[in-house]
Every structure is written in structure tokens, then in C-alpha cells.
Amino acid sequence: MANAPTIAVIDYHKGNLSSVARGLARAGAEALVTDDPAQIRTADALVLPGVGSFYDAIAFMHESGQDEAVLDAVRGGAGVPFLGICLGLQLLFERGGEGVPTDGAAVESADPYGAGLAPGTVFEAEGRRWARGLGLLHGSCTVLPSRRLKVPHVGWDQVHLTHSGSGHPLLQGFAEGTNVYFTHSYAVDTDIDLSDAVALTHYARNFASVVCRGNLYGCQFHPEKSSAHGHQILENFVELARLSKGLE
């Protein structure tokens, strides 16, 4: 379609991204699955899917130059629209603990969140090792506790809108308490900026299941696997990309 935005689905070589691409195409986008930093920089919008572990994903993105391409394209929250899905949401944040190597050297960081370190850098803070994420949003991604409930969290669960989530453009037509499909063991922790959380879910603990700041959006669940409710979010994101590009 002439007014369809080109949305790059970022391939960091950890899984099949076809379901995300098909979902975006059904929502009215020209979906381009790519691992090429040049194509990432020039797309009308970006989607970072959720496959693999925090460390493996961000390490590949750094080694391939995808991290710099994303940071250039989104310009700290004022560039093209970006949607992170599941792990893709987590990579927006400053640090994550999933899959971080326990052997080898680690940077002793003066800042507990690794400020100033390159994405993918392993550093030590607060008595444990972390991997530095894209650092576009403040906070950590940590494992869900498994004291009473089974982890990973797999299946359908409710999403509860915060005050800032009600009426948010990404969540237009998305009802309070909607059930969507999750599959994850890690989630953002309570040290995030609460203003970035536009929806919450409780499983083992409370966590932000949708985050937004400026042109940065993220869903901990999989909209491409969440039936009509997830399709609504993909449609809303495609519309945000269309408006950002100035397409009629």
C-alpha cells in the first residue's frame, strides 16, 4: 500500500520472526525482517522481538552494530517509533540479569546501572553481575520469583491499565483487564520510572507489562500471539508509525 510505513523487524539471529512480520503486515505495514544496521537506521519504525536471553541478544546487537543503529534511529525517545516485544521491551532498560556469564572479567562500574558502558558490557554492581542494555529507559530486568507460582510465566494473563495508560495511543481500543499471551521468566523490576509504566500485570510479583516514553513502546506479552487484542496493539503501532512518517 502506498501509505504503508516500512517497519524493520530486527533480526538478532535468535529465532523465527515470521509471526511478528505477518502480524505487522496484517496491521497495514510493510514489514522488513533485517539484521542490517543500515536498513534499521532508515526504516519508518522499528520492532525488536523477544527471543533468547538478555545477554545473548544485546551482545549480538552490539557486535553487529544493531545497537548503534537503534540508538541513532530512536534518538533517545524523539526519533522513529520503536516497539519492543517481550525481551525486546527488556532490552530498552539499563541492565538485565538473564544469561550473564559468571566466568571471565567484568567491569567494576561506579554507577550501579552501568551508565556510560556500551550495550552488552558485563559489569558488577550490588553484589551481582549484569549486562548493560540499550539504556533508553531507567531500571533493571530481573527473574520472577518462583516461591508459589511456576516460572516461566506462560499463558494468558490480565493487563491492568495505569492512569497514564488509559487513553494512551498505543492502547486505543484495548480494554482494562484484557487477557493476553505471556511467555517469560524475567520482567522489569520496581526500580523503573513509574511514569513509564502504562499497564501492569501481577504474576509472582507486579511488573510493568506495557511501557511507553515518547516514541518508545514495549509489551512484555506477545501481541502477535494475543488474538484480536494483540492485533489491536499492532494496528495502533502501525498507525503511530504512519503518523510519524506523515503518511495519510
Short mmCIF file of C-alpha atoms in Angstrom, two decimals:
data_model
loop_
_atom_site.label_atom_id
_atom_site.label_comp_id
_atom_site.label_asym_id
_atom_site.label_seq_id
_atom_site.Cartn_x
_atom_site.Cartn_y
_atom_site.Cartn_z
CA MET A 1 0.00 0.00 0.00
CA ALA A 2 1.17 3.47 -0.82
CA ASN A 3 0.57 4.73 2.71
CA ALA A 4 2.06 1.71 4.46
CA PRO A 5 5.06 2.54 6.68
CA THR A 6 8.14 0.34 6.39
CA ILE A 7 8.71 -1.28 9.77
CA ALA A 8 12.01 -3.09 10.35
CA VAL A 9 11.71 -6.26 12.43
CA ILE A 10 15.20 -6.52 13.93
CA ASP A 11 16.74 -9.95 13.49
CA TYR A 12 19.42 -10.74 16.08
CA HIS A 13 19.67 -14.36 14.95
CA LYS A 14 17.87 -15.97 17.88
CA GLY A 15 14.64 -17.29 16.36
CA ASN A 16 11.87 -17.21 13.78
CA LEU A 17 10.40 -13.73 13.47
CA SER A 18 7.81 -14.55 10.81
CA SER A 19 4.80 -14.34 13.15
CA VAL A 20 5.72 -10.78 14.12
CA ALA A 21 6.23 -9.80 10.47
CA ARG A 22 2.89 -11.37 9.47
CA GLY A 23 1.11 -9.57 12.30
CA LEU A 24 2.53 -6.21 11.22
CA ALA A 25 1.60 -6.89 7.59
CA ARG A 26 -2.00 -7.70 8.62
CA ALA A 27 -1.99 -4.45 10.59
CA GLY A 28 -1.13 -2.48 7.43
CA ALA A 29 2.67 -2.19 7.45
CA GLU A 30 5.39 -3.17 5.03
CA ALA A 31 7.31 -5.49 7.37
CA LEU A 32 11.01 -5.94 6.69
CA VAL A 33 12.89 -8.60 8.67
CA THR A 34 16.51 -7.45 8.71
CA ASP A 35 19.82 -7.74 10.53
CA ASP A 36 21.33 -4.85 8.55
CA PRO A 37 22.13 -1.72 10.62
CA ALA A 38 21.71 0.45 7.50
CA GLN A 39 18.14 -0.75 6.99
CA ILE A 40 17.41 -0.32 10.70
CA ARG A 41 18.56 3.31 10.50
CA THR A 42 16.34 4.16 7.53
CA ALA A 43 13.09 2.35 8.44
CA ASP A 44 9.95 4.30 9.30
CA ALA A 45 9.63 2.38 12.60
CA LEU A 46 11.34 -0.48 14.44
CA VAL A 47 10.15 -3.64 16.18
CA LEU A 48 12.52 -5.59 18.43
CA PRO A 49 11.01 -9.04 19.06
CA GLY A 50 11.53 -11.21 22.11
CA VAL A 51 13.68 -14.28 21.51
CA GLY A 52 16.59 -15.61 23.61
CA SER A 53 18.26 -14.20 26.72
CA PHE A 54 19.06 -10.59 27.63
CA TYR A 55 22.83 -11.05 27.45
CA ASP A 56 22.93 -13.05 24.22
CA ALA A 57 20.61 -10.62 22.43
CA ILE A 58 22.30 -7.40 23.48
CA ALA A 59 25.78 -8.86 22.92
CA PHE A 60 24.88 -9.78 19.34
CA MET A 61 23.29 -6.39 18.75
CA HIS A 62 26.47 -4.67 19.93
CA GLU A 63 28.83 -6.88 17.94
CA SER A 64 26.77 -6.41 14.77
CA GLY A 65 26.26 -2.64 15.16
CA GLN A 66 22.50 -3.02 15.53
CA ASP A 67 22.58 -1.28 18.92
CA GLU A 68 24.07 1.92 17.48
CA ALA A 69 21.61 1.81 14.58
CA VAL A 70 18.67 1.58 17.00
CA LEU A 71 20.02 4.37 19.20
CA ASP A 72 20.55 6.57 16.14
CA ALA A 73 17.05 5.87 14.81
CA VAL A 74 15.12 6.43 18.04
CA ARG A 75 17.27 9.40 19.15
CA GLY A 76 16.67 8.93 22.86
CA GLY A 77 12.90 8.93 22.55
CA ALA A 78 12.44 11.58 19.86
CA GLY A 79 13.05 9.62 16.64
CA VAL A 80 11.11 6.91 14.81
CA PRO A 81 8.58 4.78 16.74
CA PHE A 82 10.05 1.69 18.41
CA LEU A 83 8.14 -1.32 19.78
CA GLY A 84 9.90 -3.88 21.96
CA ILE A 85 8.13 -7.23 22.41
CA CYS A 86 8.85 -9.44 25.46
CA LEU A 87 12.68 -9.48 25.63
CA GLY A 88 12.60 -6.52 23.23
CA LEU A 89 10.90 -4.48 25.95
CA GLN A 90 13.53 -5.52 28.50
CA LEU A 91 16.41 -4.50 26.25
CA LEU A 92 15.18 -0.90 26.39
CA PHE A 93 16.31 -0.75 30.02
CA GLU A 94 19.71 -0.14 31.58
CA ARG A 95 20.58 -3.57 32.89
CA GLY A 96 19.44 -7.18 32.88
CA GLY A 97 20.48 -10.33 34.67
CA GLU A 98 19.41 -13.07 32.25
CA GLY A 99 22.15 -15.23 30.74
CA VAL A 100 25.02 -13.08 32.03
CA PRO A 101 28.29 -15.08 32.05
CA THR A 102 29.55 -15.94 35.51
CA ASP A 103 33.13 -16.50 34.37
CA GLY A 104 35.61 -14.12 32.78
CA ALA A 105 36.28 -10.48 33.51
CA ALA A 106 33.58 -8.00 34.41
CA VAL A 107 33.76 -4.21 34.61
CA GLU A 108 33.66 -2.68 38.08
CA SER A 109 31.12 0.07 37.46
CA ALA A 110 30.95 3.16 39.63
CA ASP A 111 27.32 3.53 38.58
CA PRO A 112 25.05 0.64 39.65
CA TYR A 113 23.25 0.77 36.30
CA GLY A 114 26.38 0.83 34.17
CA ALA A 115 25.96 4.40 32.90
CA GLY A 116 28.47 5.14 30.17
CA LEU A 117 29.13 1.48 29.35
CA ALA A 118 28.46 0.08 25.88
CA PRO A 119 25.40 -2.16 25.45
CA GLY A 120 26.30 -5.78 26.15
CA THR A 121 29.07 -4.93 28.63
CA VAL A 122 29.14 -7.25 31.64
CA PHE A 123 29.58 -5.32 34.87
CA GLU A 124 29.35 -5.90 38.60
CA ALA A 125 27.12 -3.88 40.87
CA GLU A 126 25.23 -4.53 44.10
CA GLY A 127 26.93 -7.89 44.56
CA ARG A 128 25.98 -9.43 41.22
CA ARG A 129 26.72 -9.37 37.50
CA TRP A 130 24.63 -7.51 34.98
CA ALA A 131 24.62 -6.91 31.25
CA ARG A 132 24.16 -3.34 30.08
CA GLY A 133 21.06 -2.87 27.91
CA LEU A 134 20.24 -0.12 25.43
CA GLY A 135 19.82 2.24 28.40
CA LEU A 136 16.90 4.16 26.88
CA LEU A 137 14.74 3.64 29.98
CA HIS A 138 15.81 3.55 33.63
CA GLY A 139 15.71 0.33 35.58
CA SER A 140 16.51 -3.37 35.79
CA CYS A 141 15.17 -6.64 34.40
CA THR A 142 15.24 -9.47 36.94
CA VAL A 143 13.91 -13.01 37.28
CA LEU A 144 10.38 -13.58 38.56
CA PRO A 145 10.33 -15.28 41.98
CA SER A 146 9.13 -18.89 41.91
CA ARG A 147 8.10 -19.36 45.54
CA ARG A 148 4.43 -20.18 44.84
CA LEU A 149 3.87 -19.90 41.10
CA LYS A 150 5.61 -21.73 38.29
CA VAL A 151 8.27 -19.79 36.38
CA PRO A 152 8.46 -19.25 33.44
CA HIS A 153 5.17 -17.40 33.27
CA VAL A 154 3.48 -19.00 30.25
CA GLY A 155 -0.10 -18.46 29.13
CA TRP A 156 -2.88 -15.90 29.18
CA ASP A 157 -2.97 -13.25 31.89
CA GLN A 158 -4.57 -9.89 32.58
CA VAL A 159 -3.23 -6.44 31.80
CA HIS A 160 -4.34 -3.56 34.03
CA LEU A 161 -4.07 -0.02 32.73
CA THR A 162 -2.46 2.67 34.87
CA HIS A 163 -3.78 6.23 34.94
CA SER A 164 -1.40 7.21 32.15
CA GLY A 165 -2.33 4.09 30.18
CA SER A 166 -6.00 4.94 29.87
CA GLY A 167 -6.39 6.63 26.51
CA HIS A 168 -2.75 6.11 25.51
CA PRO A 169 -2.42 5.94 21.69
CA LEU A 170 -0.76 2.50 21.80
CA LEU A 171 -3.67 1.15 23.88
CA GLN A 172 -6.61 2.64 21.99
CA GLY A 173 -9.41 0.05 21.97
CA PHE A 174 -7.55 -2.10 24.50
CA ALA A 175 -9.86 -2.72 27.44
CA GLU A 176 -8.89 -2.73 31.11
CA GLY A 177 -8.25 -6.29 32.33
CA THR A 178 -7.73 -7.73 28.85
CA ASN A 179 -6.11 -11.17 28.70
CA VAL A 180 -3.02 -11.53 26.51
CA TYR A 181 -0.35 -14.18 25.97
CA PHE A 182 2.87 -14.20 28.01
CA THR A 183 5.93 -16.42 27.95
CA HIS A 184 8.86 -15.16 30.07
CA SER A 185 10.92 -15.72 33.20
CA TYR A 186 12.29 -12.16 33.57
CA ALA A 187 10.49 -8.83 33.78
CA VAL A 188 11.20 -5.21 34.62
CA ASP A 189 11.66 -4.62 38.35
CA THR A 190 10.29 -1.99 40.71
CA ASP A 191 13.24 0.38 40.16
CA ILE A 192 11.86 1.62 36.83
CA ASP A 193 10.38 5.10 36.50
CA LEU A 194 6.71 4.60 37.35
CA SER A 195 5.73 7.19 34.76
CA ASP A 196 7.00 4.79 32.05
CA ALA A 197 4.55 2.05 33.09
CA VAL A 198 1.20 2.35 31.29
CA ALA A 199 -0.03 -1.14 32.19
CA LEU A 200 0.72 -3.66 34.93
CA THR A 201 0.38 -7.41 35.39
CA HIS A 202 0.72 -9.48 38.53
CA TYR A 203 2.37 -12.90 38.34
CA ALA A 204 4.74 -13.80 41.18
CA ARG A 205 5.17 -10.02 41.59
CA ASN A 206 3.88 -6.85 39.99
CA PHE A 207 5.64 -5.82 36.79
CA ALA A 208 5.08 -3.33 34.01
CA SER A 209 3.55 -5.25 31.10
CA VAL A 210 3.38 -2.19 28.82
CA VAL A 211 5.86 0.72 28.92
CA CYS A 212 5.91 3.95 26.95
CA ARG A 213 8.04 7.07 26.82
CA GLY A 214 8.00 9.41 23.85
CA ASN A 215 8.37 7.25 20.74
CA LEU A 216 9.47 4.20 22.77
CA TYR A 217 6.92 1.47 23.41
CA GLY A 218 7.19 -2.03 24.84
CA CYS A 219 4.92 -5.00 25.61
CA GLN A 220 6.07 -7.81 27.90
CA PHE A 221 3.43 -10.06 26.32
CA HIS A 222 3.34 -11.16 22.67
CA PRO A 223 0.78 -9.11 20.73
CA GLU A 224 1.34 -11.28 17.65
CA LYS A 225 0.10 -14.29 19.70
CA SER A 226 -2.70 -12.50 21.56
CA SER A 227 -5.59 -12.78 19.13
CA ALA A 228 -7.70 -9.68 18.39
CA HIS A 229 -6.44 -7.77 21.44
CA GLY A 230 -2.82 -8.10 20.37
CA HIS A 231 -3.72 -7.26 16.78
CA GLN A 232 -5.27 -4.02 18.04
CA ILE A 233 -1.93 -3.02 19.57
CA LEU A 234 -0.09 -3.81 16.33
CA GLU A 235 -2.63 -1.74 14.40
CA ASN A 236 -2.16 1.13 16.85
CA PHE A 237 1.61 0.93 16.46
CA VAL A 238 1.37 0.91 12.67
CA GLU A 239 -0.84 3.99 12.89
CA LEU A 240 1.74 5.70 15.13
CA ALA A 241 4.40 4.88 12.53
CA ARG A 242 2.17 6.24 9.76
CA LEU A 243 1.57 9.49 11.63
CA SER A 244 5.27 9.84 12.47
CA LYS A 245 6.12 9.48 8.79
CA GLY A 246 3.40 11.94 7.76
CA LEU A 247 1.51 9.35 5.70
CA GLU A 248 -2.18 9.89 5.03
#
